[in-house]
Tab-separated table of C-alpha atoms and ligand atoms in Angstrom:
chain	number	residue	atom	x	y	z
A	1	MET	CA	124.761	95.151	160.616
A	2	THR	CA	126.495	96.586	157.531
A	3	PRO	CA	127.427	100.254	157.173
A	4	ALA	CA	124.909	102.191	155.082
A	5	GLY	CA	126.046	103.102	151.566
A	6	PRO	CA	126.125	106.748	150.422
A	7	ARG	CA	122.824	106.342	148.525
A	8	LYS	CA	121.094	104.997	151.642
A	9	VAL	CA	122.501	107.826	153.772
A	10	ALA	CA	121.276	110.398	151.235
A	11	ALA	CA	117.818	108.811	151.204
A	12	TYR	CA	117.780	108.763	154.982
A	13	LEU	CA	118.744	112.462	155.158
A	14	ALA	CA	116.083	113.327	152.594
A	15	ALA	CA	113.502	111.393	154.584
A	16	LEU	CA	114.558	113.211	157.768
A	17	ALA	CA	114.303	116.571	156.014
A	18	GLY	CA	110.839	115.615	154.818
A	19	LEU	CA	109.857	114.545	158.305
A	20	SER	CA	111.009	117.788	159.892
A	21	LEU	CA	109.113	119.742	157.227
A	22	THR	CA	105.993	117.732	158.064
A	23	LEU	CA	106.480	118.312	161.800
A	24	ALA	CA	106.940	122.037	161.232
A	25	ALA	CA	103.750	122.131	159.192
A	26	CYS	CA	101.875	120.256	161.930
A	27	SER	CA	103.085	122.455	164.751
A	28	SER	CA	102.047	125.586	162.921
A	29	GLY	CA	98.534	124.254	162.317
A	30	GLY	CA	98.961	123.205	158.757
A	31	GLY	CA	101.476	125.961	158.013
A	32	GLY	CA	99.008	128.709	158.864
A	33	ASP	CA	100.194	132.282	159.027
A	34	PRO	CA	99.000	133.790	162.350
A	35	ALA	CA	97.938	136.911	160.436
A	36	ALA	CA	95.662	134.776	158.244
A	37	TYR	CA	94.222	132.854	161.223
A	38	PRO	CA	91.747	131.201	161.239
A	39	GLU	CA	91.723	129.306	157.976
A	40	ASP	CA	90.153	126.109	159.257
A	41	ASP	CA	87.647	124.862	161.864
A	42	ILE	CA	88.642	125.239	165.512
A	43	GLU	CA	88.229	122.406	167.998
A	44	VAL	CA	86.935	123.525	171.405
A	45	ILE	CA	87.654	120.963	174.097
A	46	VAL	CA	85.044	120.808	176.837
A	47	PRO	CA	86.485	118.679	179.648
A	48	PHE	CA	83.068	117.392	180.794
A	49	SER	CA	80.204	115.443	179.226
A	50	ALA	CA	77.807	116.813	176.641
A	51	GLY	CA	74.651	118.376	178.035
A	52	GLY	CA	76.284	119.669	181.233
A	53	PRO	CA	76.825	123.302	182.215
A	54	THR	CA	80.328	123.744	180.762
A	55	ASP	CA	79.094	122.253	177.497
A	56	THR	CA	76.042	124.559	177.534
A	57	VAL	CA	78.097	127.719	178.077
A	58	THR	CA	80.559	126.652	175.377
A	59	ARG	CA	77.849	126.051	172.793
A	60	MET	CA	76.256	129.416	173.611
A	61	VAL	CA	79.419	131.339	172.732
A	62	ALA	CA	80.666	128.986	170.004
A	63	GLU	CA	77.924	129.990	167.599
A	64	PRO	CA	78.544	133.764	167.525
A	65	MET	CA	82.317	133.194	167.696
A	66	SER	CA	82.040	130.953	164.617
A	67	GLU	CA	80.121	133.683	162.799
A	68	GLU	CA	82.685	136.282	163.764
A	69	LEU	CA	85.687	134.143	162.811
A	70	GLY	CA	84.157	132.747	159.616
A	71	VAL	CA	85.023	129.141	160.577
A	72	GLN	CA	83.230	126.613	162.758
A	73	LEU	CA	84.068	126.150	166.436
A	74	VAL	CA	83.507	122.431	166.868
A	75	VAL	CA	82.864	121.249	170.430
A	76	GLN	CA	84.629	118.056	171.547
A	77	ASN	CA	83.687	116.611	174.938
A	78	VAL	CA	86.823	115.055	176.416
A	79	ASP	CA	85.602	114.109	179.880
A	80	GLY	CA	87.054	112.327	182.894
A	81	ALA	CA	88.950	112.926	186.155
A	82	GLY	CA	87.201	116.183	187.072
A	83	GLY	CA	88.116	117.906	183.807
A	84	THR	CA	91.845	117.085	183.958
A	85	VAL	CA	91.769	114.649	181.015
A	86	GLY	CA	90.414	117.260	178.585
A	87	ALA	CA	92.662	120.007	179.963
A	88	GLY	CA	95.681	117.690	179.570
A	89	GLN	CA	94.746	116.996	175.958
A	90	ALA	CA	94.416	120.716	175.255
A	91	ALA	CA	97.789	121.466	176.897
A	92	ALA	CA	99.479	118.932	174.615
A	93	ALA	CA	97.788	120.170	171.414
A	94	ASP	CA	99.613	122.068	168.662
A	95	PRO	CA	99.878	125.742	169.698
A	96	ASP	CA	98.300	127.050	166.525
A	97	GLY	CA	94.904	128.284	167.693
A	98	TYR	CA	93.060	125.304	166.233
A	99	THR	CA	92.618	123.721	169.671
A	100	VAL	CA	90.973	125.798	172.370
A	101	LEU	CA	89.906	124.748	175.869
A	102	MET	CA	86.850	125.933	177.785
A	103	HIS	CA	87.317	125.244	181.460
A	104	HIS	CA	85.943	126.517	184.728
A	105	ILE	CA	87.068	127.037	188.331
A	106	GLY	CA	88.447	123.472	188.206
A	107	MET	CA	91.464	124.856	186.347
A	108	SER	CA	92.476	126.495	189.628
A	109	THR	CA	91.636	123.650	192.029
A	110	ALA	CA	93.347	120.824	190.123
A	111	PRO	CA	96.965	121.676	191.087
A	112	ALA	CA	96.145	121.233	194.781
A	113	LEU	CA	94.090	118.088	194.218
A	114	TYR	CA	96.162	116.078	191.734
A	115	ASP	CA	99.789	115.113	192.454
A	116	ASP	CA	100.246	113.772	188.943
A	117	LEU	CA	98.633	116.592	186.953
A	118	ALA	CA	99.905	116.378	183.355
A	119	TYR	CA	99.892	120.159	182.867
A	120	ASP	CA	100.482	123.398	184.699
A	121	PRO	CA	97.434	125.699	184.322
A	122	VAL	CA	99.660	128.796	184.279
A	123	THR	CA	102.749	127.796	182.276
A	124	ASP	CA	101.157	125.364	179.811
A	125	PHE	CA	98.355	127.680	178.675
A	126	LYS	CA	97.671	131.219	177.542
A	127	PRO	CA	94.345	132.586	178.809
A	128	VAL	CA	92.098	134.061	176.105
A	129	GLY	CA	89.513	135.671	178.389
A	130	LEU	CA	86.898	135.015	181.036
A	131	VAL	CA	83.432	134.102	179.824
A	132	THR	CA	80.891	134.001	182.631
A	133	GLU	CA	80.440	133.381	186.333
A	134	VAL	CA	77.610	131.018	187.206
A	135	PRO	CA	75.724	130.588	190.512
A	136	MET	CA	75.196	127.078	191.867
A	137	THR	CA	72.059	125.490	193.257
A	138	ILE	CA	71.490	122.661	195.702
A	139	ILE	CA	68.951	120.299	194.180
A	140	ALA	CA	67.601	116.803	194.858
A	141	ARG	CA	65.536	114.083	193.213
A	142	SER	CA	61.907	115.222	193.177
A	143	ASP	CA	60.804	112.694	195.832
A	144	PHE	CA	63.643	113.400	198.259
A	145	GLU	CA	62.009	113.791	201.658
A	146	PRO	CA	63.094	117.282	202.893
A	147	GLU	CA	60.969	120.195	201.673
A	148	THR	CA	63.020	123.261	202.631
A	149	PHE	CA	66.763	123.958	202.791
A	150	GLU	CA	66.597	123.904	206.605
A	151	ASP	CA	64.868	120.475	206.452
A	152	PHE	CA	67.515	119.329	203.978
A	153	VAL	CA	70.335	120.327	206.357
A	154	THR	CA	68.780	118.434	209.267
A	155	TYR	CA	67.918	115.400	207.121
A	156	VAL	CA	71.439	115.124	205.695
A	157	GLN	CA	72.979	115.518	209.151
A	158	GLU	CA	70.737	112.774	210.545
A	159	ASN	CA	71.022	110.388	207.578
A	160	ALA	CA	74.554	110.985	206.315
A	161	ASP	CA	75.265	107.247	206.177
A	162	THR	CA	72.558	106.617	203.560
A	163	VAL	CA	72.415	109.885	201.568
A	164	THR	CA	74.181	110.032	198.171
A	165	MET	CA	75.562	113.116	196.409
A	166	ALA	CA	76.395	113.303	192.684
A	167	HIS	CA	79.391	115.259	191.407
A	168	ALA	CA	81.578	115.533	188.309
A	169	GLY	CA	84.867	114.211	189.725
A	170	ASP	CA	87.587	115.570	192.019
A	171	GLY	CA	88.141	119.259	191.398
A	172	SER	CA	84.874	119.762	189.564
A	173	ALA	CA	82.621	122.591	190.667
A	174	SER	CA	79.958	120.205	191.944
A	175	ASN	CA	82.607	118.395	193.996
A	176	LEU	CA	83.864	121.704	195.395
A	177	CYS	CA	80.383	122.893	196.318
A	178	GLY	CA	79.614	119.488	197.857
A	179	LEU	CA	82.784	119.688	199.952
A	180	LEU	CA	81.876	123.173	201.192
A	181	LEU	CA	78.405	121.939	202.075
A	182	MET	CA	79.667	118.832	203.895
A	183	ASP	CA	82.176	120.945	205.755
A	184	ALA	CA	79.461	123.387	206.841
A	185	LEU	CA	77.144	120.548	207.900
A	186	GLY	CA	79.917	118.629	209.667
A	187	VAL	CA	79.102	115.300	207.967
A	188	GLN	CA	80.254	113.143	205.043
A	189	VAL	CA	77.824	111.539	202.645
A	190	THR	CA	78.557	109.004	199.909
A	191	ALA	CA	79.793	110.853	196.817
A	192	VAL	CA	78.949	109.408	193.403
A	193	PRO	CA	81.283	110.701	190.657
A	194	TYR	CA	80.223	111.152	187.013
A	195	ASP	CA	82.112	112.464	183.964
A	196	GLY	CA	80.018	115.613	184.064
A	197	THR	CA	76.859	116.857	185.690
A	198	GLY	CA	74.923	116.332	182.442
A	199	PRO	CA	74.800	112.555	183.059
A	200	ALA	CA	74.533	113.183	186.822
A	201	MET	CA	71.371	115.215	186.192
A	202	THR	CA	69.848	112.338	184.199
A	203	GLU	CA	70.404	109.999	187.151
A	204	LEU	CA	69.123	112.578	189.645
A	205	VAL	CA	65.927	113.057	187.658
A	206	GLY	CA	65.667	109.249	187.451
A	207	GLY	CA	65.993	108.998	191.232
A	208	GLN	CA	69.241	106.986	191.255
A	209	VAL	CA	71.099	109.528	193.398
A	210	ASP	CA	69.772	111.849	196.120
A	211	PHE	CA	71.184	115.312	195.594
A	212	MET	CA	73.721	117.469	193.789
A	213	CYS	CA	75.109	120.994	193.818
A	214	ASP	CA	75.392	122.293	190.257
A	215	GLN	CA	75.483	125.405	188.114
A	216	THR	CA	72.224	127.126	187.184
A	217	THR	CA	73.200	126.623	183.530
A	218	ASN	CA	72.353	122.948	184.106
A	219	THR	CA	69.638	123.166	186.741
A	220	THR	CA	67.303	126.082	185.951
A	221	GLY	CA	65.304	124.142	183.339
A	222	GLN	CA	64.745	121.127	185.592
A	223	ILE	CA	63.949	123.311	188.603
A	224	THR	CA	61.312	125.320	186.741
A	225	ALA	CA	59.868	122.184	185.172
A	226	GLY	CA	59.573	120.595	188.639
A	227	GLU	CA	61.758	117.646	187.637
A	228	VAL	CA	63.986	118.169	190.664
A	229	LYS	CA	63.529	119.690	194.103
A	230	ALA	CA	65.513	122.903	194.639
A	231	TYR	CA	66.655	124.028	198.083
A	232	ALA	CA	69.005	126.989	197.754
A	233	VAL	CA	71.225	129.093	195.530
A	234	THR	CA	74.858	129.546	196.592
A	235	THR	CA	75.162	133.304	195.932
A	236	PRO	CA	74.865	136.103	198.511
A	237	GLU	CA	71.693	137.397	196.805
A	238	ARG	CA	68.760	135.575	195.224
A	239	ILE	CA	68.929	135.401	191.429
A	240	GLU	CA	66.413	136.717	188.905
A	241	ALA	CA	66.030	133.447	187.013
A	242	LEU	CA	64.916	131.631	190.192
A	243	PRO	CA	63.480	134.387	192.412
A	244	ASP	CA	61.717	132.029	194.844
A	245	LEU	CA	64.838	130.090	195.663
A	246	PRO	CA	66.391	131.199	198.981
A	247	THR	CA	70.120	131.676	199.363
A	248	THR	CA	72.220	129.312	201.451
A	249	ALA	CA	72.791	132.239	203.845
A	250	GLU	CA	69.033	132.691	204.292
A	251	GLY	CA	68.923	129.020	205.234
A	252	GLY	CA	71.598	129.500	207.900
A	253	GLN	CA	74.638	128.321	205.866
A	254	PRO	CA	76.473	131.495	204.767
A	255	ASP	CA	79.746	129.593	204.296
A	256	VAL	CA	78.283	127.616	201.428
A	257	GLU	CA	78.858	130.409	198.944
A	258	VAL	CA	80.444	129.656	195.589
A	259	SER	CA	80.010	130.595	191.962
A	260	VAL	CA	81.790	129.113	188.997
A	261	TRP	CA	83.898	131.195	186.618
A	262	HIS	CA	84.683	129.959	183.122
A	263	GLY	CA	87.451	130.909	180.721
A	264	LEU	CA	88.929	130.043	177.336
A	265	TYR	CA	92.549	128.864	176.955
A	266	VAL	CA	95.024	127.923	174.236
A	267	PRO	CA	98.352	126.066	174.575
A	268	ALA	CA	101.159	128.276	175.925
A	269	GLU	CA	103.161	128.627	172.709
A	270	THR	CA	100.224	129.923	170.689
A	271	PRO	CA	101.176	133.221	168.944
A	272	ASP	CA	99.812	136.364	170.623
A	273	GLU	CA	98.231	137.436	167.334
A	274	VAL	CA	96.106	134.289	167.361
A	275	VAL	CA	95.127	134.849	171.003
A	276	SER	CA	94.027	138.421	170.163
A	277	THR	CA	91.871	137.167	167.309
A	278	LEU	CA	90.169	134.710	169.670
A	279	THR	CA	89.755	137.337	172.407
A	280	ASP	CA	88.133	139.749	169.942
A	281	ALA	CA	85.713	137.042	168.775
A	282	LEU	CA	84.920	136.116	172.388
A	283	GLN	CA	84.095	139.758	173.152
A	284	VAL	CA	81.778	139.940	170.135
A	285	ALA	CA	80.026	136.747	171.304
A	286	LEU	CA	79.592	138.057	174.852
A	287	ALA	CA	77.999	141.264	173.552
A	288	ASP	CA	75.539	139.284	171.400
A	289	GLN	CA	71.984	139.883	172.624
A	290	ALA	CA	70.992	136.258	172.024
A	291	VAL	CA	73.859	135.089	174.256
A	292	ILE	CA	72.949	137.657	176.936
A	293	ASP	CA	69.306	136.478	176.840
A	294	GLN	CA	70.172	132.760	176.903
A	295	MET	CA	72.507	133.290	179.832
A	296	ALA	CA	69.915	135.377	181.712
A	297	ASP	CA	67.347	132.599	181.296
A	298	LEU	CA	69.855	130.236	182.929
A	299	GLY	CA	70.709	132.510	185.838
A	300	THR	CA	73.947	134.016	184.606
A	301	ALA	CA	75.457	136.775	182.436
A	302	PRO	CA	78.536	137.353	180.280
A	303	VAL	CA	81.496	138.943	182.057
A	304	SER	CA	82.226	142.599	181.280
A	305	GLU	CA	84.470	143.448	178.326
A	306	ASP	CA	87.480	144.177	180.546
A	307	GLN	CA	87.161	140.709	182.091
A	308	ALA	CA	87.029	138.948	178.735
A	309	THR	CA	90.755	139.638	178.262
A	310	PRO	CA	93.910	137.537	178.708
A	311	GLU	CA	95.163	139.923	181.431
A	312	ALA	CA	92.051	139.749	183.634
A	313	HIS	CA	91.812	136.001	183.069
A	314	ALA	CA	95.463	135.414	184.001
A	315	ALA	CA	95.095	137.512	187.158
A	316	LEU	CA	91.984	135.628	188.307
A	317	LEU	CA	93.518	132.233	187.530
A	318	GLU	CA	96.627	132.948	189.591
A	319	GLU	CA	94.622	134.396	192.473
A	320	GLN	CA	92.266	131.393	192.465
A	321	ILE	CA	95.101	128.841	192.345
A	322	ALA	CA	96.550	130.488	195.465
A	323	THR	CA	93.173	130.692	197.221
A	324	TRP	CA	92.088	127.117	196.504
A	325	GLY	CA	95.589	125.803	197.165
A	326	GLU	CA	95.344	127.189	200.691
A	327	ILE	CA	91.799	125.964	201.291
A	328	ILE	CA	92.428	122.473	199.907
A	329	GLY	CA	95.865	122.229	201.530
A	330	ALA	CA	94.372	123.172	204.898
A	331	GLY	CA	91.583	120.617	204.420
A	332	GLN	CA	94.050	117.865	203.537
A	333	GLY	CA	96.324	118.783	206.416
A	334	GLY	CA	93.525	118.707	208.934
B	1	LIG	N1	79.164	121.191	186.321
B	1	LIG	C1	80.220	120.241	186.261
B	1	LIG	C2	81.093	120.437	187.453
B	1	LIG	O1	80.647	120.060	188.481
B	1	LIG	C3	80.960	120.155	185.017
B	1	LIG	C4	80.111	119.912	183.809
B	1	LIG	O2	79.521	118.851	183.648
B	1	LIG	O3	80.066	120.817	183.000
B	1	LIG	O4	82.196	120.907	187.395
């Protein structure tokens, strides 16, 4: 190897300078000034498949947020491993406000479930605000034998070795609800993981899997159309969208109570000014009558304005990480 001549060294230094300029431009989202944000379309990562509940909620708010921000929020489904693949991709994105993550309760369960998690939900993200909290329902293929929730409990207890349960991967809401249910019933059934409960619903309707616990944002349509059999809702009270559906407590299983909160995140180094712009747009979207109506039809509602803030979101996330860490840790220990 010969020493580089002065001309080569100069060219190399110029190339390096050019490279660092390019990197700086990339990391600031194409050189965007936070005060001028947004100047370009925003990618919203949904860490589950298209057509599922997280995707549905995201698309509901993306439209009015796009109108408010004057750029398009473009949904990208990056599914796999219970939502951790998409969340990992969002954590590693440029912190410029052009990549946003919509995630749910799984953001708080993943640290206790995955030893090799590629991100820390608290230190690798800034919360933008909470979005909604969604009840879950226990549903089955339309020709599943049990008729009532009480029948379902007995049937699953007596046939645990043959019954199959769909879920969206470890740490997903459907997995969590299924675990609570199995714990309450004192049995284990065969779990069938999917990349989201959108595809799981297709297989449930097709009769390839027996039952699933999933958000009303994915199940209300199929329940009302009679495409699936519905047994119970997992909230303390019945819900308006499905008034005939008893609660799990009414069916003798009060411990199977869970609802699924959702929130928006950006990578941790994103400027606060950008986060505020997104929070403001989120609040406008959540006050939009069309969004309120669509959510009501699917058994849910936007969170209140004080919950759609980074502060309320951060507080809930930390509280939920502690809560689920204890529950999951205790389960794994025992
Ligand atoms: N509902 C799914 C879950 O169980 C996620 C999804 O497909 O949106 O977490």
